Amino acid sequence: MDKLIHWGIYENEILSKALRDFKYRGAIGFAEIFSDMLAKLVEPDIEKLRKNTIILAIPASKSRKKSRGYNQTELLAEKFFKKTSLPYFSDVLIKSRNTISQTSLAGRERLFNQKDSFSIAKPEKVKNKKIILVDDILTTGATLSEAARVLKEAGALEVTGLVVAK
């Protein structure tokens, strides 16, 4: 990952509760609020970003998406796209291997857990592009780093992680 943009700090009690409600308890209305915050962070650079930047979301496994009924990062990316008009593709970065929930793992275990868990379905969409990679929370960076590695191997010029909290 080349850059990281984040809005808040996860240790903030109110923000961490809102993120947990968004991620685990079906409070999908937070996607609108969080995407507003993220859009304001990139607003000063939006014209420059429009030239060669696309939005991707960290994908969830099919089983995780099915059990929750949604993928919170896709909701966040869709709302972010509507606010910025940057191109968004939900079918490019794919979760190619199921992983254990990161919440139960220590730092080094998180890195191994994510290794080779992503693939690129449409490399032509990322080749010679700058990527804004949307996720909800950054803890160790294992998920974003692994996704960024795969995107760079597919020809992405730059990968910027965009998260609500770290």
JSON list of C-alpha atoms in Angstrom, two decimals:
[
{"chain": "A", "resi": 1, "resn": "MET", "atom": "CA", "xyz": [0.00, 0.00, 0.00]},
{"chain": "A", "resi": 2, "resn": "ASP", "atom": "CA", "xyz": [1.43, 3.34, -1.02]},
{"chain": "A", "resi": 3, "resn": "LYS", "atom": "CA", "xyz": [-0.68, 5.66, 1.13]},
{"chain": "A", "resi": 4, "resn": "LEU", "atom": "CA", "xyz": [-3.28, 5.49, 3.86]},
{"chain": "A", "resi": 5, "resn": "ILE", "atom": "CA", "xyz": [-6.09, 7.96, 4.44]},
{"chain": "A", "resi": 6, "resn": "HIS", "atom": "CA", "xyz": [-8.18, 7.55, 7.57]},
{"chain": "A", "resi": 7, "resn": "TRP", "atom": "CA", "xyz": [-10.88, 9.61, 9.22]},
{"chain": "A", "resi": 8, "resn": "GLY", "atom": "CA", "xyz": [-10.71, 8.62, 12.88]},
{"chain": "A", "resi": 9, "resn": "ILE", "atom": "CA", "xyz": [-9.11, 6.54, 15.57]},
{"chain": "A", "resi": 10, "resn": "TYR", "atom": "CA", "xyz": [-10.68, 3.21, 16.47]},
{"chain": "A", "resi": 11, "resn": "GLU", "atom": "CA", "xyz": [-9.95, 3.71, 20.19]},
{"chain": "A", "resi": 12, "resn": "ASN", "atom": "CA", "xyz": [-12.61, 6.44, 20.18]},
{"chain": "A", "resi": 13, "resn": "GLU", "atom": "CA", "xyz": [-15.49, 4.71, 22.00]},
{"chain": "A", "resi": 14, "resn": "ILE", "atom": "CA", "xyz": [-18.29, 6.26, 19.97]},
{"chain": "A", "resi": 15, "resn": "LEU", "atom": "CA", "xyz": [-16.60, 5.58, 16.62]},
{"chain": "A", "resi": 16, "resn": "SER", "atom": "CA", "xyz": [-15.66, 2.00, 17.49]},
{"chain": "A", "resi": 17, "resn": "LYS", "atom": "CA", "xyz": [-19.22, 1.23, 18.63]},
{"chain": "A", "resi": 18, "resn": "ALA", "atom": "CA", "xyz": [-20.64, 2.75, 15.44]},
{"chain": "A", "resi": 19, "resn": "LEU", "atom": "CA", "xyz": [-18.23, 0.68, 13.33]},
{"chain": "A", "resi": 20, "resn": "ARG", "atom": "CA", "xyz": [-19.09, -2.53, 15.18]},
{"chain": "A", "resi": 21, "resn": "ASP", "atom": "CA", "xyz": [-22.81, -1.81, 14.74]},
{"chain": "A", "resi": 22, "resn": "PHE", "atom": "CA", "xyz": [-22.22, -1.14, 11.04]},
{"chain": "A", "resi": 23, "resn": "LYS", "atom": "CA", "xyz": [-20.13, -4.27, 10.52]},
{"chain": "A", "resi": 24, "resn": "TYR", "atom": "CA", "xyz": [-21.87, -6.84, 12.73]},
{"chain": "A", "resi": 25, "resn": "ARG", "atom": "CA", "xyz": [-25.32, -5.58, 13.69]},
{"chain": "A", "resi": 26, "resn": "GLY", "atom": "CA", "xyz": [-26.87, -4.50, 10.41]},
{"chain": "A", "resi": 27, "resn": "ALA", "atom": "CA", "xyz": [-26.69, -0.74, 11.05]},
{"chain": "A", "resi": 28, "resn": "ILE", "atom": "CA", "xyz": [-26.17, -0.06, 7.34]},
{"chain": "A", "resi": 29, "resn": "GLY", "atom": "CA", "xyz": [-27.25, 3.58, 7.69]},
{"chain": "A", "resi": 30, "resn": "PHE", "atom": "CA", "xyz": [-23.74, 4.28, 8.93]},
{"chain": "A", "resi": 31, "resn": "ALA", "atom": "CA", "xyz": [-22.50, 3.74, 5.34]},
{"chain": "A", "resi": 32, "resn": "GLU", "atom": "CA", "xyz": [-23.98, 7.13, 4.43]},
{"chain": "A", "resi": 33, "resn": "ILE", "atom": "CA", "xyz": [-22.36, 8.91, 7.39]},
{"chain": "A", "resi": 34, "resn": "PHE", "atom": "CA", "xyz": [-18.96, 7.25, 7.02]},
{"chain": "A", "resi": 35, "resn": "SER", "atom": "CA", "xyz": [-18.86, 7.81, 3.25]},
{"chain": "A", "resi": 36, "resn": "ASP", "atom": "CA", "xyz": [-19.59, 11.52, 3.82]},
{"chain": "A", "resi": 37, "resn": "MET", "atom": "CA", "xyz": [-16.59, 11.72, 6.14]},
{"chain": "A", "resi": 38, "resn": "LEU", "atom": "CA", "xyz": [-14.34, 9.89, 3.67]},
{"chain": "A", "resi": 39, "resn": "ALA", "atom": "CA", "xyz": [-15.49, 11.98, 0.70]},
{"chain": "A", "resi": 40, "resn": "LYS", "atom": "CA", "xyz": [-14.59, 15.16, 2.59]},
{"chain": "A", "resi": 41, "resn": "LEU", "atom": "CA", "xyz": [-11.06, 13.82, 3.08]},
{"chain": "A", "resi": 42, "resn": "VAL", "atom": "CA", "xyz": [-10.43, 13.48, -0.67]},
{"chain": "A", "resi": 43, "resn": "GLU", "atom": "CA", "xyz": [-12.44, 16.52, -1.75]},
{"chain": "A", "resi": 44, "resn": "PRO", "atom": "CA", "xyz": [-9.39, 18.84, -2.09]},
{"chain": "A", "resi": 45, "resn": "ASP", "atom": "CA", "xyz": [-7.83, 16.41, -4.61]},
{"chain": "A", "resi": 46, "resn": "ILE", "atom": "CA", "xyz": [-10.97, 15.26, -6.41]},
{"chain": "A", "resi": 47, "resn": "GLU", "atom": "CA", "xyz": [-10.20, 16.81, -9.82]},
{"chain": "A", "resi": 48, "resn": "LYS", "atom": "CA", "xyz": [-6.76, 15.23, -9.88]},
{"chain": "A", "resi": 49, "resn": "LEU", "atom": "CA", "xyz": [-8.22, 11.88, -8.79]},
{"chain": "A", "resi": 50, "resn": "ARG", "atom": "CA", "xyz": [-10.80, 11.91, -11.59]},
{"chain": "A", "resi": 51, "resn": "LYS", "atom": "CA", "xyz": [-8.05, 11.60, -14.21]},
{"chain": "A", "resi": 52, "resn": "ASN", "atom": "CA", "xyz": [-6.87, 8.04, -13.49]},
{"chain": "A", "resi": 53, "resn": "THR", "atom": "CA", "xyz": [-8.34, 6.69, -10.25]},
{"chain": "A", "resi": 54, "resn": "ILE", "atom": "CA", "xyz": [-10.84, 3.93, -9.55]},
{"chain": "A", "resi": 55, "resn": "ILE", "atom": "CA", "xyz": [-12.51, 2.77, -6.33]},
{"chain": "A", "resi": 56, "resn": "LEU", "atom": "CA", "xyz": [-12.42, -0.83, -5.14]},
{"chain": "A", "resi": 57, "resn": "ALA", "atom": "CA", "xyz": [-13.69, -2.31, -1.88]},
{"chain": "A", "resi": 58, "resn": "ILE", "atom": "CA", "xyz": [-12.13, -5.05, 0.20]},
{"chain": "A", "resi": 59, "resn": "PRO", "atom": "CA", "xyz": [-14.35, -8.01, -0.70]},
{"chain": "A", "resi": 60, "resn": "ALA", "atom": "CA", "xyz": [-15.91, -10.37, 1.81]},
{"chain": "A", "resi": 61, "resn": "SER", "atom": "CA", "xyz": [-16.06, -14.09, 1.31]},
{"chain": "A", "resi": 62, "resn": "LYS", "atom": "CA", "xyz": [-19.36, -15.38, -0.05]},
{"chain": "A", "resi": 63, "resn": "SER", "atom": "CA", "xyz": [-20.09, -17.13, 3.24]},
{"chain": "A", "resi": 64, "resn": "ARG", "atom": "CA", "xyz": [-19.41, -14.02, 5.34]},
{"chain": "A", "resi": 65, "resn": "LYS", "atom": "CA", "xyz": [-21.51, -11.86, 3.03]},
{"chain": "A", "resi": 66, "resn": "LYS", "atom": "CA", "xyz": [-24.32, -14.40, 3.17]},
{"chain": "A", "resi": 67, "resn": "SER", "atom": "CA", "xyz": [-24.28, -14.63, 6.98]},
{"chain": "A", "resi": 68, "resn": "ARG", "atom": "CA", "xyz": [-24.32, -10.83, 7.41]},
{"chain": "A", "resi": 69, "resn": "GLY", "atom": "CA", "xyz": [-26.58, -10.18, 4.46]},
{"chain": "A", "resi": 70, "resn": "TYR", "atom": "CA", "xyz": [-24.22, -7.51, 3.12]},
{"chain": "A", "resi": 71, "resn": "ASN", "atom": "CA", "xyz": [-20.56, -6.52, 2.79]},
{"chain": "A", "resi": 72, "resn": "GLN", "atom": "CA", "xyz": [-20.05, -3.31, 4.75]},
{"chain": "A", "resi": 73, "resn": "THR", "atom": "CA", "xyz": [-17.04, -2.22, 2.70]},
{"chain": "A", "resi": 74, "resn": "GLU", "atom": "CA", "xyz": [-19.02, -2.57, -0.54]},
{"chain": "A", "resi": 75, "resn": "LEU", "atom": "CA", "xyz": [-21.80, -0.41, 0.94]},
{"chain": "A", "resi": 76, "resn": "LEU", "atom": "CA", "xyz": [-19.20, 2.15, 2.00]},
{"chain": "A", "resi": 77, "resn": "ALA", "atom": "CA", "xyz": [-17.54, 2.15, -1.43]},
{"chain": "A", "resi": 78, "resn": "GLU", "atom": "CA", "xyz": [-20.89, 2.47, -3.25]},
{"chain": "A", "resi": 79, "resn": "LYS", "atom": "CA", "xyz": [-21.86, 5.51, -1.16]},
{"chain": "A", "resi": 80, "resn": "PHE", "atom": "CA", "xyz": [-18.36, 6.98, -1.58]},
{"chain": "A", "resi": 81, "resn": "PHE", "atom": "CA", "xyz": [-18.66, 6.53, -5.36]},
{"chain": "A", "resi": 82, "resn": "LYS", "atom": "CA", "xyz": [-22.01, 8.38, -5.38]},
{"chain": "A", "resi": 83, "resn": "LYS", "atom": "CA", "xyz": [-20.47, 11.30, -3.49]},
{"chain": "A", "resi": 84, "resn": "THR", "atom": "CA", "xyz": [-17.26, 11.54, -5.55]},
{"chain": "A", "resi": 85, "resn": "SER", "atom": "CA", "xyz": [-18.30, 10.23, -8.99]},
{"chain": "A", "resi": 86, "resn": "LEU", "atom": "CA", "xyz": [-15.04, 8.29, -9.18]},
{"chain": "A", "resi": 87, "resn": "PRO", "atom": "CA", "xyz": [-15.46, 4.98, -11.06]},
{"chain": "A", "resi": 88, "resn": "TYR", "atom": "CA", "xyz": [-16.30, 2.07, -8.77]},
{"chain": "A", "resi": 89, "resn": "PHE", "atom": "CA", "xyz": [-16.01, -1.61, -9.67]},
{"chain": "A", "resi": 90, "resn": "SER", "atom": "CA", "xyz": [-17.36, -4.32, -7.37]},
{"chain": "A", "resi": 91, "resn": "ASP", "atom": "CA", "xyz": [-16.28, -7.21, -9.59]},
{"chain": "A", "resi": 92, "resn": "VAL", "atom": "CA", "xyz": [-12.52, -6.65, -9.92]},
{"chain": "A", "resi": 93, "resn": "LEU", "atom": "CA", "xyz": [-10.98, -7.56, -6.56]},
{"chain": "A", "resi": 94, "resn": "ILE", "atom": "CA", "xyz": [-12.22, -10.98, -5.49]},
{"chain": "A", "resi": 95, "resn": "LYS", "atom": "CA", "xyz": [-11.93, -12.89, -2.21]},
{"chain": "A", "resi": 96, "resn": "SER", "atom": "CA", "xyz": [-10.49, -16.10, -3.63]},
{"chain": "A", "resi": 97, "resn": "ARG", "atom": "CA", "xyz": [-9.99, -17.95, -0.37]},
{"chain": "A", "resi": 98, "resn": "ASN", "atom": "CA", "xyz": [-12.01, -17.99, 2.84]},
{"chain": "A", "resi": 99, "resn": "THR", "atom": "CA", "xyz": [-10.08, -16.71, 5.84]},
{"chain": "A", "resi": 100, "resn": "ILE", "atom": "CA", "xyz": [-10.56, -16.79, 9.59]},
{"chain": "A", "resi": 101, "resn": "SER", "atom": "CA", "xyz": [-12.00, -13.58, 11.06]},
{"chain": "A", "resi": 102, "resn": "GLN", "atom": "CA", "xyz": [-9.07, -11.24, 11.72]},
{"chain": "A", "resi": 103, "resn": "THR", "atom": "CA", "xyz": [-10.54, -10.17, 15.08]},
{"chain": "A", "resi": 104, "resn": "SER", "atom": "CA", "xyz": [-9.42, -13.43, 16.71]},
{"chain": "A", "resi": 105, "resn": "LEU", "atom": "CA", "xyz": [-5.82, -13.28, 15.44]},
{"chain": "A", "resi": 106, "resn": "ALA", "atom": "CA", "xyz": [-2.58, -11.62, 16.56]},
{"chain": "A", "resi": 107, "resn": "GLY", "atom": "CA", "xyz": [-0.49, -9.45, 14.22]},
{"chain": "A", "resi": 108, "resn": "ARG", "atom": "CA", "xyz": [1.72, -12.09, 12.57]},
{"chain": "A", "resi": 109, "resn": "GLU", "atom": "CA", "xyz": [-1.20, -14.52, 12.31]},
{"chain": "A", "resi": 110, "resn": "ARG", "atom": "CA", "xyz": [-3.21, -11.86, 10.47]},
{"chain": "A", "resi": 111, "resn": "LEU", "atom": "CA", "xyz": [-0.51, -11.60, 7.80]},
{"chain": "A", "resi": 112, "resn": "PHE", "atom": "CA", "xyz": [-0.48, -15.35, 7.19]},
{"chain": "A", "resi": 113, "resn": "ASN", "atom": "CA", "xyz": [-4.28, -15.50, 7.28]},
{"chain": "A", "resi": 114, "resn": "GLN", "atom": "CA", "xyz": [-4.60, -13.01, 4.42]},
{"chain": "A", "resi": 115, "resn": "LYS", "atom": "CA", "xyz": [-1.77, -14.39, 2.27]},
{"chain": "A", "resi": 116, "resn": "ASP", "atom": "CA", "xyz": [-3.05, -15.25, -1.23]},
{"chain": "A", "resi": 117, "resn": "SER", "atom": "CA", "xyz": [-6.67, -14.62, -0.23]},
{"chain": "A", "resi": 118, "resn": "PHE", "atom": "CA", "xyz": [-7.38, -12.12, -3.05]},
{"chain": "A", "resi": 119, "resn": "SER", "atom": "CA", "xyz": [-7.33, -12.32, -6.82]},
{"chain": "A", "resi": 120, "resn": "ILE", "atom": "CA", "xyz": [-8.06, -9.98, -9.70]},
{"chain": "A", "resi": 121, "resn": "ALA", "atom": "CA", "xyz": [-10.99, -10.93, -11.93]},
{"chain": "A", "resi": 122, "resn": "LYS", "atom": "CA", "xyz": [-10.48, -8.14, -14.47]},
{"chain": "A", "resi": 123, "resn": "PRO", "atom": "CA", "xyz": [-6.81, -7.06, -14.61]},
{"chain": "A", "resi": 124, "resn": "GLU", "atom": "CA", "xyz": [-7.51, -4.65, -17.46]},
{"chain": "A", "resi": 125, "resn": "LYS", "atom": "CA", "xyz": [-9.54, -2.49, -15.04]},
{"chain": "A", "resi": 126, "resn": "VAL", "atom": "CA", "xyz": [-6.55, -1.91, -12.72]},
{"chain": "A", "resi": 127, "resn": "LYS", "atom": "CA", "xyz": [-3.65, -1.81, -15.17]},
{"chain": "A", "resi": 128, "resn": "ASN", "atom": "CA", "xyz": [-2.03, 1.66, -15.15]},
{"chain": "A", "resi": 129, "resn": "LYS", "atom": "CA", "xyz": [-4.65, 2.97, -12.71]},
{"chain": "A", "resi": 130, "resn": "LYS", "atom": "CA", "xyz": [-4.46, 4.52, -9.28]},
{"chain": "A", "resi": 131, "resn": "ILE", "atom": "CA", "xyz": [-6.65, 2.65, -6.82]},
{"chain": "A", "resi": 132, "resn": "ILE", "atom": "CA", "xyz": [-8.56, 3.88, -3.79]},
{"chain": "A", "resi": 133, "resn": "LEU", "atom": "CA", "xyz": [-9.08, 0.72, -1.77]},
{"chain": "A", "resi": 134, "resn": "VAL", "atom": "CA", "xyz": [-11.95, 1.10, 0.71]},
{"chain": "A", "resi": 135, "resn": "ASP", "atom": "CA", "xyz": [-12.10, -0.76, 4.02]},
{"chain": "A", "resi": 136, "resn": "ASP", "atom": "CA", "xyz": [-13.81, -0.01, 7.31]},
{"chain": "A", "resi": 137, "resn": "ILE", "atom": "CA", "xyz": [-11.02, -0.47, 9.88]},
{"chain": "A", "resi": 138, "resn": "LEU", "atom": "CA", "xyz": [-7.24, -0.80, 9.68]},
{"chain": "A", "resi": 139, "resn": "THR", "atom": "CA", "xyz": [-5.64, -2.67, 12.57]},
{"chain": "A", "resi": 140, "resn": "THR", "atom": "CA", "xyz": [-2.39, -4.31, 11.46]},
{"chain": "A", "resi": 141, "resn": "GLY", "atom": "CA", "xyz": [-2.81, -3.47, 7.78]},
{"chain": "A", "resi": 142, "resn": "ALA", "atom": "CA", "xyz": [-2.63, -7.14, 6.75]},
{"chain": "A", "resi": 143, "resn": "THR", "atom": "CA", "xyz": [-5.81, -7.11, 4.67]},
{"chain": "A", "resi": 144, "resn": "LEU", "atom": "CA", "xyz": [-5.12, -3.87, 2.83]},
{"chain": "A", "resi": 145, "resn": "SER", "atom": "CA", "xyz": [-1.46, -4.77, 2.29]},
{"chain": "A", "resi": 146, "resn": "GLU", "atom": "CA", "xyz": [-2.27, -8.15, 0.77]},
{"chain": "A", "resi": 147, "resn": "ALA", "atom": "CA", "xyz": [-4.95, -6.68, -1.49]},
{"chain": "A", "resi": 148, "resn": "ALA", "atom": "CA", "xyz": [-2.55, -3.89, -2.52]},
{"chain": "A", "resi": 149, "resn": "ARG", "atom": "CA", "xyz": [0.15, -6.45, -3.36]},
{"chain": "A", "resi": 150, "resn": "VAL", "atom": "CA", "xyz": [-2.21, -8.34, -5.67]},
{"chain": "A", "resi": 151, "resn": "LEU", "atom": "CA", "xyz": [-3.38, -5.09, -7.31]},
{"chain": "A", "resi": 152, "resn": "LYS", "atom": "CA", "xyz": [0.22, -3.95, -7.91]},
{"chain": "A", "resi": 153, "resn": "GLU", "atom": "CA", "xyz": [1.06, -7.34, -9.44]},
{"chain": "A", "resi": 154, "resn": "ALA", "atom": "CA", "xyz": [-1.88, -6.80, -11.82]},
{"chain": "A", "resi": 155, "resn": "GLY", "atom": "CA", "xyz": [-0.42, -3.46, -12.93]},
{"chain": "A", "resi": 156, "resn": "ALA", "atom": "CA", "xyz": [-1.93, -0.85, -10.60]},
{"chain": "A", "resi": 157, "resn": "LEU", "atom": "CA", "xyz": [0.27, 2.23, -10.42]},
{"chain": "A", "resi": 158, "resn": "GLU", "atom": "CA", "xyz": [-0.58, 3.18, -6.85]},
{"chain": "A", "resi": 159, "resn": "VAL", "atom": "CA", "xyz": [-2.85, 1.87, -4.10]},
{"chain": "A", "resi": 160, "resn": "THR", "atom": "CA", "xyz": [-4.23, 4.18, -1.43]},
{"chain": "A", "resi": 161, "resn": "GLY", "atom": "CA", "xyz": [-6.05, 2.63, 1.51]},
{"chain": "A", "resi": 162, "resn": "LEU", "atom": "CA", "xyz": [-9.11, 4.62, 2.58]},
{"chain": "A", "resi": 163, "resn": "VAL", "atom": "CA", "xyz": [-10.54, 3.62, 5.96]},
{"chain": "A", "resi": 164, "resn": "VAL", "atom": "CA", "xyz": [-12.95, 5.06, 8.48]},
{"chain": "A", "resi": 165, "resn": "ALA", "atom": "CA", "xyz": [-10.66, 4.32, 11.43]},
{"chain": "A", "resi": 166, "resn": "LYS", "atom": "CA", "xyz": [-7.28, 2.93, 12.32]}
]
